[in-house]
Each structure stands twice: as C-alpha cells, then as structure tokens.
XYZ file of N, CA and C in Angstrom:
357
model
N -8.714 100.909 46.452
C -9.231 101.905 45.524
C -8.073 102.790 45.071
N -7.970 102.950 43.771
C -6.948 103.811 43.214
C -7.566 105.030 42.555
N -6.897 106.169 42.699
C -7.325 107.396 42.021
C -6.124 107.925 41.247
N -6.332 108.178 39.965
C -5.279 108.698 39.105
C -5.784 109.963 38.429
N -4.922 110.963 38.365
C -5.239 112.206 37.676
C -4.436 112.233 36.384
N -5.125 112.423 35.255
C -4.443 112.530 33.968
C -4.906 113.811 33.282
N -4.070 114.308 32.376
C -4.419 115.537 31.670
C -5.512 115.293 30.636
N -5.321 114.238 29.853
C -6.292 113.931 28.802
C -6.124 112.484 28.370
N -7.125 111.935 27.677
C -6.983 110.584 27.138
C -5.927 110.566 26.030
N -5.481 109.378 25.698
C -4.636 109.224 24.512
C -5.592 109.050 23.341
N -5.701 110.071 22.517
C -6.747 110.115 21.500
C -6.539 109.123 20.359
N -5.301 108.781 20.028
C -5.069 107.830 18.935
C -5.558 106.430 19.269
N -5.551 106.085 20.551
C -5.960 104.739 20.961
C -7.279 104.722 21.723
N -7.831 105.899 22.040
C -9.035 105.996 22.875
C -8.851 105.276 24.207
N -7.689 105.509 24.802
C -7.362 104.879 26.080
C -6.982 105.930 27.114
N -7.147 105.541 28.377
C -6.556 106.281 29.474
C -5.248 105.565 29.790
N -4.148 106.290 29.814
C -2.861 105.714 30.186
C -2.650 105.979 31.666
N -2.635 104.893 32.435
C -2.626 104.977 33.887
C -1.443 104.178 34.428
N -0.695 104.762 35.349
C 0.425 104.049 35.961
C -0.069 102.739 36.564
N 0.642 101.658 36.268
C 0.244 100.334 36.775
C 0.119 100.335 38.293
N 1.010 101.056 38.963
C 0.986 101.079 40.428
C -0.288 101.714 40.981
N -1.029 102.455 40.156
C -2.246 103.133 40.615
C -3.510 102.323 40.388
N -3.405 101.149 39.772
C -4.581 100.333 39.492
C -4.595 99.132 40.427
N -5.680 99.006 41.166
C -5.833 97.899 42.107
C -7.090 97.113 41.758
N -7.212 95.941 42.329
C -8.470 95.203 42.179
C -9.573 95.991 42.873
N -10.758 95.964 42.311
C -11.877 96.707 42.865
C -12.064 98.029 42.145
N -12.682 98.981 42.838
C -12.997 100.279 42.216
C -11.746 101.134 42.074
N -11.636 101.725 40.899
C -10.555 102.649 40.581
C -11.165 103.834 39.854
N -10.516 104.984 39.990
C -11.023 106.199 39.372
C -9.920 106.896 38.584
N -10.289 107.418 37.443
C -9.410 108.258 36.643
C -10.089 109.611 36.541
N -9.347 110.666 36.877
C -9.858 112.027 36.809
C -9.153 112.715 35.643
N -9.914 113.055 34.620
C -9.380 113.760 33.453
C -9.542 115.249 33.725
N -8.415 115.984 33.653
C -8.437 117.370 34.119
C -8.299 118.436 33.036
N -7.805 118.080 31.850
C -7.469 119.123 30.869
C -7.921 118.782 29.454
N -9.062 118.195 29.334
C -9.617 117.859 28.024
C -11.103 118.186 28.050
N -11.485 119.361 27.560
C -12.863 119.827 27.713
C -13.936 118.792 27.388
N -13.745 118.007 26.360
C -14.758 117.018 25.983
C -14.783 115.806 26.906
N -13.697 115.576 27.634
C -13.590 114.370 28.462
C -13.383 114.654 29.937
N -13.246 115.921 30.329
C -13.030 116.226 31.744
C -14.099 115.569 32.604
N -13.653 115.009 33.718
C -14.582 114.392 34.648
C -13.928 113.237 35.375
N -14.733 112.564 36.180
C -14.296 111.425 36.973
C -14.885 110.164 36.357
N -14.017 109.202 36.093
C -14.403 107.940 35.471
C -14.097 106.793 36.424
N -14.990 105.813 36.445
C -14.851 104.677 37.350
C -14.688 103.386 36.554
N -13.849 102.501 37.078
C -13.698 101.162 36.535
C -13.627 100.201 37.716
N -14.322 99.092 37.623
C -14.226 98.047 38.623
C -13.304 96.975 38.055
N -12.096 96.911 38.585
C -11.101 95.977 38.067
C -11.311 94.612 38.709
N -11.737 93.682 37.884
C -11.904 92.286 38.291
C -10.611 91.540 37.959
N -10.434 90.333 38.474
C -9.245 89.552 38.081
C -9.151 89.362 36.563
N -10.286 89.235 35.883
C -10.274 89.066 34.427
C -9.787 90.339 33.726
N -10.271 91.485 34.197
C -9.822 92.751 33.613
C -8.343 92.952 33.921
N -7.922 92.630 35.134
C -6.506 92.781 35.515
C -5.620 91.957 34.582
N -6.052 90.749 34.264
C -5.296 89.887 33.344
C -5.240 90.515 31.948
N -6.360 91.067 31.486
C -6.397 91.742 30.189
C -5.442 92.935 30.164
N -5.357 93.666 31.269
C -4.503 94.847 31.332
C -3.025 94.489 31.201
N -2.664 93.299 31.605
C -1.260 92.876 31.488
C -0.808 92.874 30.026
N -1.764 92.737 29.104
C -1.453 92.760 27.676
C -1.522 94.168 27.098
N -1.762 95.160 27.936
C -1.941 96.539 27.478
C -0.915 97.475 28.121
N 0.319 96.983 28.237
C 1.364 97.774 28.873
C 1.971 98.781 27.904
N 2.365 99.905 28.453
C 3.041 100.957 27.711
C 4.016 101.624 28.679
N 5.205 101.899 28.210
C 6.200 102.534 29.070
C 6.232 104.043 28.813
N 6.060 104.797 29.868
C 6.195 106.251 29.831
C 7.543 106.548 30.488
N 8.606 106.526 29.691
C 9.951 106.607 30.268
C 10.203 105.329 31.049
N 10.431 105.466 32.351
C 10.639 104.299 33.222
C 9.375 103.881 33.959
N 8.262 104.534 33.684
C 7.015 104.263 34.396
C 6.122 103.336 33.581
N 5.848 102.162 34.126
C 4.955 101.215 33.448
C 3.508 101.681 33.602
N 2.801 101.736 32.476
C 1.409 102.173 32.464
C 0.543 101.146 31.748
N -0.722 101.140 32.104
C -1.717 100.381 31.358
C -2.415 101.332 30.395
N -2.643 100.871 29.174
C -3.478 101.605 28.215
C -4.864 100.984 28.326
N -5.730 101.633 29.069
C -7.046 101.066 29.353
C -8.079 101.723 28.446
N -8.772 100.927 27.633
C -9.787 101.515 26.755
C -10.807 102.330 27.555
N -11.151 103.493 27.023
C -12.129 104.344 27.701
C -13.468 103.628 27.841
N -13.736 102.683 26.952
C -14.999 101.940 27.009
C -15.111 101.077 28.266
N -14.007 100.834 28.958
C -14.032 100.073 30.208
C -14.568 100.906 31.369
N -14.663 102.211 31.173
C -15.003 103.136 32.250
C -16.427 103.664 32.124
N -16.950 104.094 33.256
C -18.220 104.808 33.323
C -17.940 106.181 33.914
N -18.399 107.216 33.240
C -18.224 108.568 33.779
C -19.201 108.752 34.927
N -18.675 109.160 36.084
C -19.516 109.275 37.275
C -19.758 110.715 37.718
N -18.816 111.625 37.386
C -18.969 113.023 37.819
C -18.346 113.965 36.802
N -18.895 115.154 36.709
C -18.238 116.262 36.032
C -17.263 116.876 37.044
N -16.239 117.557 36.572
C -15.286 118.174 37.497
C -15.978 119.161 38.429
N -16.979 119.862 37.931
C -17.701 120.842 38.756
C -18.486 120.189 39.895
N -18.686 118.876 39.826
C -19.437 118.154 40.860
C -18.532 117.571 41.950
N -17.214 117.655 41.776
C -16.284 117.154 42.793
C -16.385 118.057 44.011
N -16.558 117.456 45.183
C -16.795 118.236 46.395
C -15.619 118.223 47.372
N -14.802 117.180 47.375
C -13.719 117.076 48.356
C -12.600 118.044 47.995
N -12.250 118.869 48.972
C -11.278 119.937 48.730
C -9.917 119.409 48.292
N -9.469 118.278 48.844
C -8.160 117.755 48.441
C -8.172 117.297 46.978
N -9.296 116.811 46.505
C -9.428 116.399 45.097
C -9.486 117.629 44.186
N -10.213 118.651 44.604
C -10.295 119.898 43.843
C -8.899 120.522 43.745
N -8.151 120.484 44.831
C -6.799 121.035 44.852
C -5.911 120.316 43.833
N -6.014 119.000 43.751
C -5.209 118.228 42.800
C -5.606 118.555 41.352
N -6.901 118.694 41.110
C -7.385 119.067 39.762
C -6.830 120.428 39.375
N -6.942 121.388 40.274
C -6.449 122.742 39.986
C -4.936 122.761 39.767
N -4.220 121.954 40.515
C -2.764 121.865 40.365
C -2.410 121.414 38.945
N -3.088 120.392 38.455
C -2.821 119.910 37.097
C -3.242 120.941 36.058
N -4.392 121.546 36.258
C -4.861 122.536 35.293
C -3.927 123.747 35.239
N -3.369 124.121 36.362
C -2.432 125.239 36.396
C -1.181 124.909 35.588
N -0.654 123.699 35.752
C 0.525 123.274 34.982
C 0.198 123.261 33.485
N -0.988 122.811 33.143
C -1.417 122.774 31.748
C -1.492 124.187 31.180
N -2.136 125.069 31.921
C -2.312 126.456 31.489
C -0.961 127.151 31.287
N -0.005 126.878 32.163
C 1.314 127.514 32.092
C 2.261 126.799 31.117
N 1.765 125.806 30.393
C 2.579 125.044 29.432
C 3.756 124.342 30.106
N 3.532 123.817 31.302
C 4.560 123.081 32.025
C 4.406 121.576 31.843
N 3.670 121.187 30.817
C 3.395 119.782 30.534
C 4.064 119.430 29.212
N 4.754 118.292 29.179
C 5.415 117.856 27.949
C 4.415 117.646 26.823
N 4.874 117.886 25.608
C 4.094 117.658 24.386
C 2.848 118.540 24.282
N 2.872 119.678 24.943
C 1.783 120.642 24.825
C 2.374 121.890 24.205
N 1.997 122.181 22.976
C 2.713 123.202 22.223
C 1.856 124.419 21.843
N 0.954 124.821 22.693
C 0.183 126.028 22.435
C -0.030 126.755 23.758
N -0.406 128.011 23.670
C -0.603 128.809 24.879
C -2.003 129.406 24.895
N -2.437 129.718 26.089
C -3.730 130.361 26.286
C -3.504 131.825 26.620
N -4.351 132.701 26.123
C -4.306 134.104 26.522
C -5.015 134.277 27.870
N -6.155 133.604 27.996
C -6.961 133.691 29.210
C -7.268 132.286 29.707
N -7.638 132.214 30.966
C -8.014 130.925 31.551
C -9.258 130.397 30.842
N -9.209 129.165 30.293
C -10.381 128.600 29.622
C -11.532 128.393 30.595
N -12.754 128.466 30.080
C -13.934 128.320 30.946
C -14.106 126.905 31.476
N -13.422 125.924 30.898
C -13.537 124.557 31.393
C -12.682 124.288 32.626
N -11.803 125.204 32.954
C -10.975 125.030 34.165
C -11.775 125.416 35.395
N -11.545 124.667 36.478
C -12.275 124.985 37.711
C -11.450 125.916 38.583
C-alpha cells in the first residue's frame, strides 16, 4: 500500500502526479492537501493492467520519475476533516503550512489569513 501527499492535481491534464516509487500493486492512496475543490483522500487499486498503462504516463519532476494518473482512475474515500490518524493529520498540516507560507514552487500568491479549508 502506498500513500502519497500532493498539494493539488495537475489541472491541465486532470491527473494526479505521483512519484513512481510511491505506487505499488494493490491499494494506493493520494491525499490532496491544498486544493479546496479536490482536498481529500483518493484510492486506486493498481492492477497489473493499470501498472502497465502507467508506464506510458511518465513525467519527470526534475530527477524524480512520476506517473500522471488520471483522476478518473481514483475514488474519493474521505474528506480531510474525516482523517483520524494523528500521523496522517500531521503530514497534511505540514504540507498546508508550506503552502500557506509560499514555500512551494510555482505558487505565486499569498494569503492574509489561514483559509477555512485548511485543517
């Protein structure tokens, strides 16, 4: 089982860009942390057929190989407010804090106050 935390989907392609090393056969989860319309936990069951399809969906983020996985492959399973495990909540808050402080590449606006979508 793989769990990946991302800030937001790639809106031009309607994909989640996920590091290849984080995707395994079986259940995998993507947690979107900084996109009000898409925040939540998404599940994908990676079968050998899906894994083969993903090999054709590679994208390089610098030196990190990622899969561009269509959002349609996923099922949303939880809202961020429904996450109960403290270590998962801590990771979500860590990403949201970096987002809020503009410590994320390609984010060119600032917030005056903490948005209500942050946990």
